[in-house]
C-alpha positions as a LaTeX table, in Angstrom:
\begin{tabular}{lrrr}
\hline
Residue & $x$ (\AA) & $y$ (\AA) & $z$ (\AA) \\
\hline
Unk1 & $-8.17$ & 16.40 & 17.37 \\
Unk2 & $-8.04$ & 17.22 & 13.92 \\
Unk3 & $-4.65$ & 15.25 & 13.07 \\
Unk4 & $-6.28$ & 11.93 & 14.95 \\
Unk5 & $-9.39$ & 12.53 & 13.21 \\
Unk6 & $-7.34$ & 12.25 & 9.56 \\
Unk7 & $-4.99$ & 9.63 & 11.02 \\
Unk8 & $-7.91$ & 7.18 & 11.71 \\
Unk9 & $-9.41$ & 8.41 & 8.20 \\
Unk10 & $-6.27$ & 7.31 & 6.22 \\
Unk11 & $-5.96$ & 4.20 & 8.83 \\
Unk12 & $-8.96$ & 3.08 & 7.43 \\
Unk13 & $-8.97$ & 3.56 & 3.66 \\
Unk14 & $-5.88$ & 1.76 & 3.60 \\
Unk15 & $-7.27$ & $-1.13$ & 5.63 \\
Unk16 & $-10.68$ & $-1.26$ & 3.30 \\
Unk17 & $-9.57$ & 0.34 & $-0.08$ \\
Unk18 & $-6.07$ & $-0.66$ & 0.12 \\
Unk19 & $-5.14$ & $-4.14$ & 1.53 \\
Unk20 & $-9.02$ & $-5.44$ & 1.13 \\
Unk21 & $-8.36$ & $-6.02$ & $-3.17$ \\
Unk22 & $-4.78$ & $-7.56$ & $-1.86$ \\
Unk23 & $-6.05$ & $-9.77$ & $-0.04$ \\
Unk24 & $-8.85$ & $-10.38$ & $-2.83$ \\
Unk25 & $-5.52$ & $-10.63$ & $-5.13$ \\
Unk26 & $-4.13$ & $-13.71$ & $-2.43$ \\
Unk27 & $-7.18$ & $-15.61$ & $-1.97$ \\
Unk28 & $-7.86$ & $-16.01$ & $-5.26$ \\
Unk29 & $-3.85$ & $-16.50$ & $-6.10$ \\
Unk30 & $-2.31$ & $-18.76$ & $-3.51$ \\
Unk31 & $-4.52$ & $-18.87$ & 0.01 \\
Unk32 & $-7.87$ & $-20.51$ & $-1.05$ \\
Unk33 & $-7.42$ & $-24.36$ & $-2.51$ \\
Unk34 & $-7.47$ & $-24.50$ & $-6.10$ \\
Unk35 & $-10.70$ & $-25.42$ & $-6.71$ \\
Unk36 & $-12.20$ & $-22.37$ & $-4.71$ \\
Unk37 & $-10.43$ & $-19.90$ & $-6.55$ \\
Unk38 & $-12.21$ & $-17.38$ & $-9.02$ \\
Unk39 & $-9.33$ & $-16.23$ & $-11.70$ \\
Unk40 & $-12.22$ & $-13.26$ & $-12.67$ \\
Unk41 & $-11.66$ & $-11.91$ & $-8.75$ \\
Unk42 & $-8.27$ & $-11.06$ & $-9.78$ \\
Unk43 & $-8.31$ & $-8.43$ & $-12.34$ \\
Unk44 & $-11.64$ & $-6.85$ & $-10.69$ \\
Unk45 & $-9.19$ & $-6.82$ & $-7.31$ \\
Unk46 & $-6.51$ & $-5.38$ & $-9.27$ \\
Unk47 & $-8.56$ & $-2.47$ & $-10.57$ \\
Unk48 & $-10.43$ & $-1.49$ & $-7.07$ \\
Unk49 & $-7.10$ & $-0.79$ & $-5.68$ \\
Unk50 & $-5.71$ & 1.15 & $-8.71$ \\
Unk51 & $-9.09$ & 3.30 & $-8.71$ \\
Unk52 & $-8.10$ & 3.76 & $-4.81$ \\
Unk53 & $-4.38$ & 4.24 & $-5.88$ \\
Unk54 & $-5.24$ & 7.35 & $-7.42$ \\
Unk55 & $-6.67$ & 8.66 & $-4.19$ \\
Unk56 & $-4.04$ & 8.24 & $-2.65$ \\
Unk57 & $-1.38$ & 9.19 & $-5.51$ \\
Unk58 & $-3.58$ & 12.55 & $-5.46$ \\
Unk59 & $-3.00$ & 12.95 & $-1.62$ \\
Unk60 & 0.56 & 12.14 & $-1.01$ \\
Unk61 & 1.52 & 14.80 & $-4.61$ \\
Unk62 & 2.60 & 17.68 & $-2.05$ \\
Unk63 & 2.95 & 15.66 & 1.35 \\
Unk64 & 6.01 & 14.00 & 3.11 \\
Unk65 & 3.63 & 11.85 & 5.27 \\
Unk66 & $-0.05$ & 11.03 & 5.14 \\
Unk67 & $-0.73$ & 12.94 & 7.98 \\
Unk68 & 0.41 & 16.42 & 9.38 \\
Unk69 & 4.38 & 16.57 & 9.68 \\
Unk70 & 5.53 & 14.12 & 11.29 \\
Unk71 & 5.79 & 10.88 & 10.50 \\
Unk72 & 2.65 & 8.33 & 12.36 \\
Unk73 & 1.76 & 4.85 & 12.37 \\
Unk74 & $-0.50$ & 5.86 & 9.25 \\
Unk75 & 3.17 & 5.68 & 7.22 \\
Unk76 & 3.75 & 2.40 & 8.68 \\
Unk77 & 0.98 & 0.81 & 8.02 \\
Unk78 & 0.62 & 2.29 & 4.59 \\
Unk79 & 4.36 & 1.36 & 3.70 \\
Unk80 & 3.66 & $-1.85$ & 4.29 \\
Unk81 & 0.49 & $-2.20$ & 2.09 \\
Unk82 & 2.32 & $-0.92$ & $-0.87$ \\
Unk83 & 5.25 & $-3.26$ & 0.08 \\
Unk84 & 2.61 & $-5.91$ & $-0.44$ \\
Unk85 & 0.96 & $-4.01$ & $-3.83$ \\
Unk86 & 4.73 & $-3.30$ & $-5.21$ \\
Unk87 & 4.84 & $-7.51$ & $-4.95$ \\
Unk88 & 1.66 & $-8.08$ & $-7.02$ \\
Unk89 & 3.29 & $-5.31$ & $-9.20$ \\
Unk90 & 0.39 & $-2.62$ & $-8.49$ \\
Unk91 & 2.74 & 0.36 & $-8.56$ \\
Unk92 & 3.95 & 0.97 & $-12.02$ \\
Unk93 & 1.80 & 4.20 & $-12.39$ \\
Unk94 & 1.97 & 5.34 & $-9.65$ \\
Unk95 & 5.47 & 7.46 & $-9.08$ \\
Unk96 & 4.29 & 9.04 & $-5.98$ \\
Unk97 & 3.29 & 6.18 & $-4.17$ \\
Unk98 & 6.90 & 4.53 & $-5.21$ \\
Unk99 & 8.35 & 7.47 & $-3.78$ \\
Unk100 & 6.86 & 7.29 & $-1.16$ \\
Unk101 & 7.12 & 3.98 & $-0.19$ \\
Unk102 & 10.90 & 3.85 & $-0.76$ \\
Unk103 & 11.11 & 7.29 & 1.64 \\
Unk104 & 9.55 & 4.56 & 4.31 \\
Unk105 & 12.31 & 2.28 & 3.25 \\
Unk106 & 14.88 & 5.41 & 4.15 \\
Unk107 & 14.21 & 5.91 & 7.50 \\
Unk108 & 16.69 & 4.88 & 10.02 \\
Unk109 & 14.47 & 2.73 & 11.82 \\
Unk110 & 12.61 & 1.21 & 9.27 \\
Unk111 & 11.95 & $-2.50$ & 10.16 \\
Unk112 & 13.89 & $-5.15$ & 8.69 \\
Unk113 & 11.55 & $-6.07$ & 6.08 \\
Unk114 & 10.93 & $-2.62$ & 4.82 \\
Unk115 & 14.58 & $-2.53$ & 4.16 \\
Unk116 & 14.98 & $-6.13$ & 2.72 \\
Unk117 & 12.20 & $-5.02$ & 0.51 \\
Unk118 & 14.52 & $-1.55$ & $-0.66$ \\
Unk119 & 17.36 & $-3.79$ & $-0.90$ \\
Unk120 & 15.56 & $-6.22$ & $-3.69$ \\
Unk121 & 14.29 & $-3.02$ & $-5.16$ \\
Unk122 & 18.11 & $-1.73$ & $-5.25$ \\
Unk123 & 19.00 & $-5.55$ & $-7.23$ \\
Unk124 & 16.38 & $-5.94$ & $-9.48$ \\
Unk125 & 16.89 & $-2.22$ & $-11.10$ \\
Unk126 & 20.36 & $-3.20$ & $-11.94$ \\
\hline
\end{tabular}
């Protein structure tokens, strides 16, 4: 019970702490019409998820996976969060969340877009 009680825990920080500034971040970038958008919202976005970031940078230091040993669908959906952050370049300081993230990219069954995502990673380091 333990292990479901952290994997809902980390579900929901990176739903709320995580991918809530991002989607700040696309509002205010591309989603809302032009005259709706607040350029102020973006660096205020940009700095609730780094102050998360370190959270999570501080969790992952000694862990394979968010939770327990195995991997869960708290990887997956965390993956693809810092997909989205590593777009809106939110990962430069943050080596352990890259590392992470590109581990995701590693697995043999990663989906498609993790793995398009590792492969323009692979190009644009060259």
């Amino acid at each position: 019970m333990l292990l479901r009680a952290q994997l809902y825990r980390w579900l929901l920080f990176t739903a709320t702490e995580l991918e809530q500034p991002l989607w700040r971040i696309a509002r205010h970038t591309f989603i809302y019409p032009e005259e709706l958008r607040l350029p102020a919202e973006i660096p205020l976005a940009r700095q609730d998820f780094t102050s998360m970031a370190v959270v999570l940078e501080n969790h992952l230091l000694d862990r394979q996976f968010v939770v327990g040993e195995h991997v869960t669908v708290a990887d997956f959906v965390l993956a693809y969060t810092l997909d989205w952050a590593n777009e809106v370049q939110l990962l430069a300081t943050f080596p352990t969340l890259v590392d992470y993230m590109e581990r995701m990219y590693k697995r043999p069954k990663a989906s498609g877009r993790i793995a398009a995502a590792l492969a323009s990673l692979n190009q644009t380091s060259q």
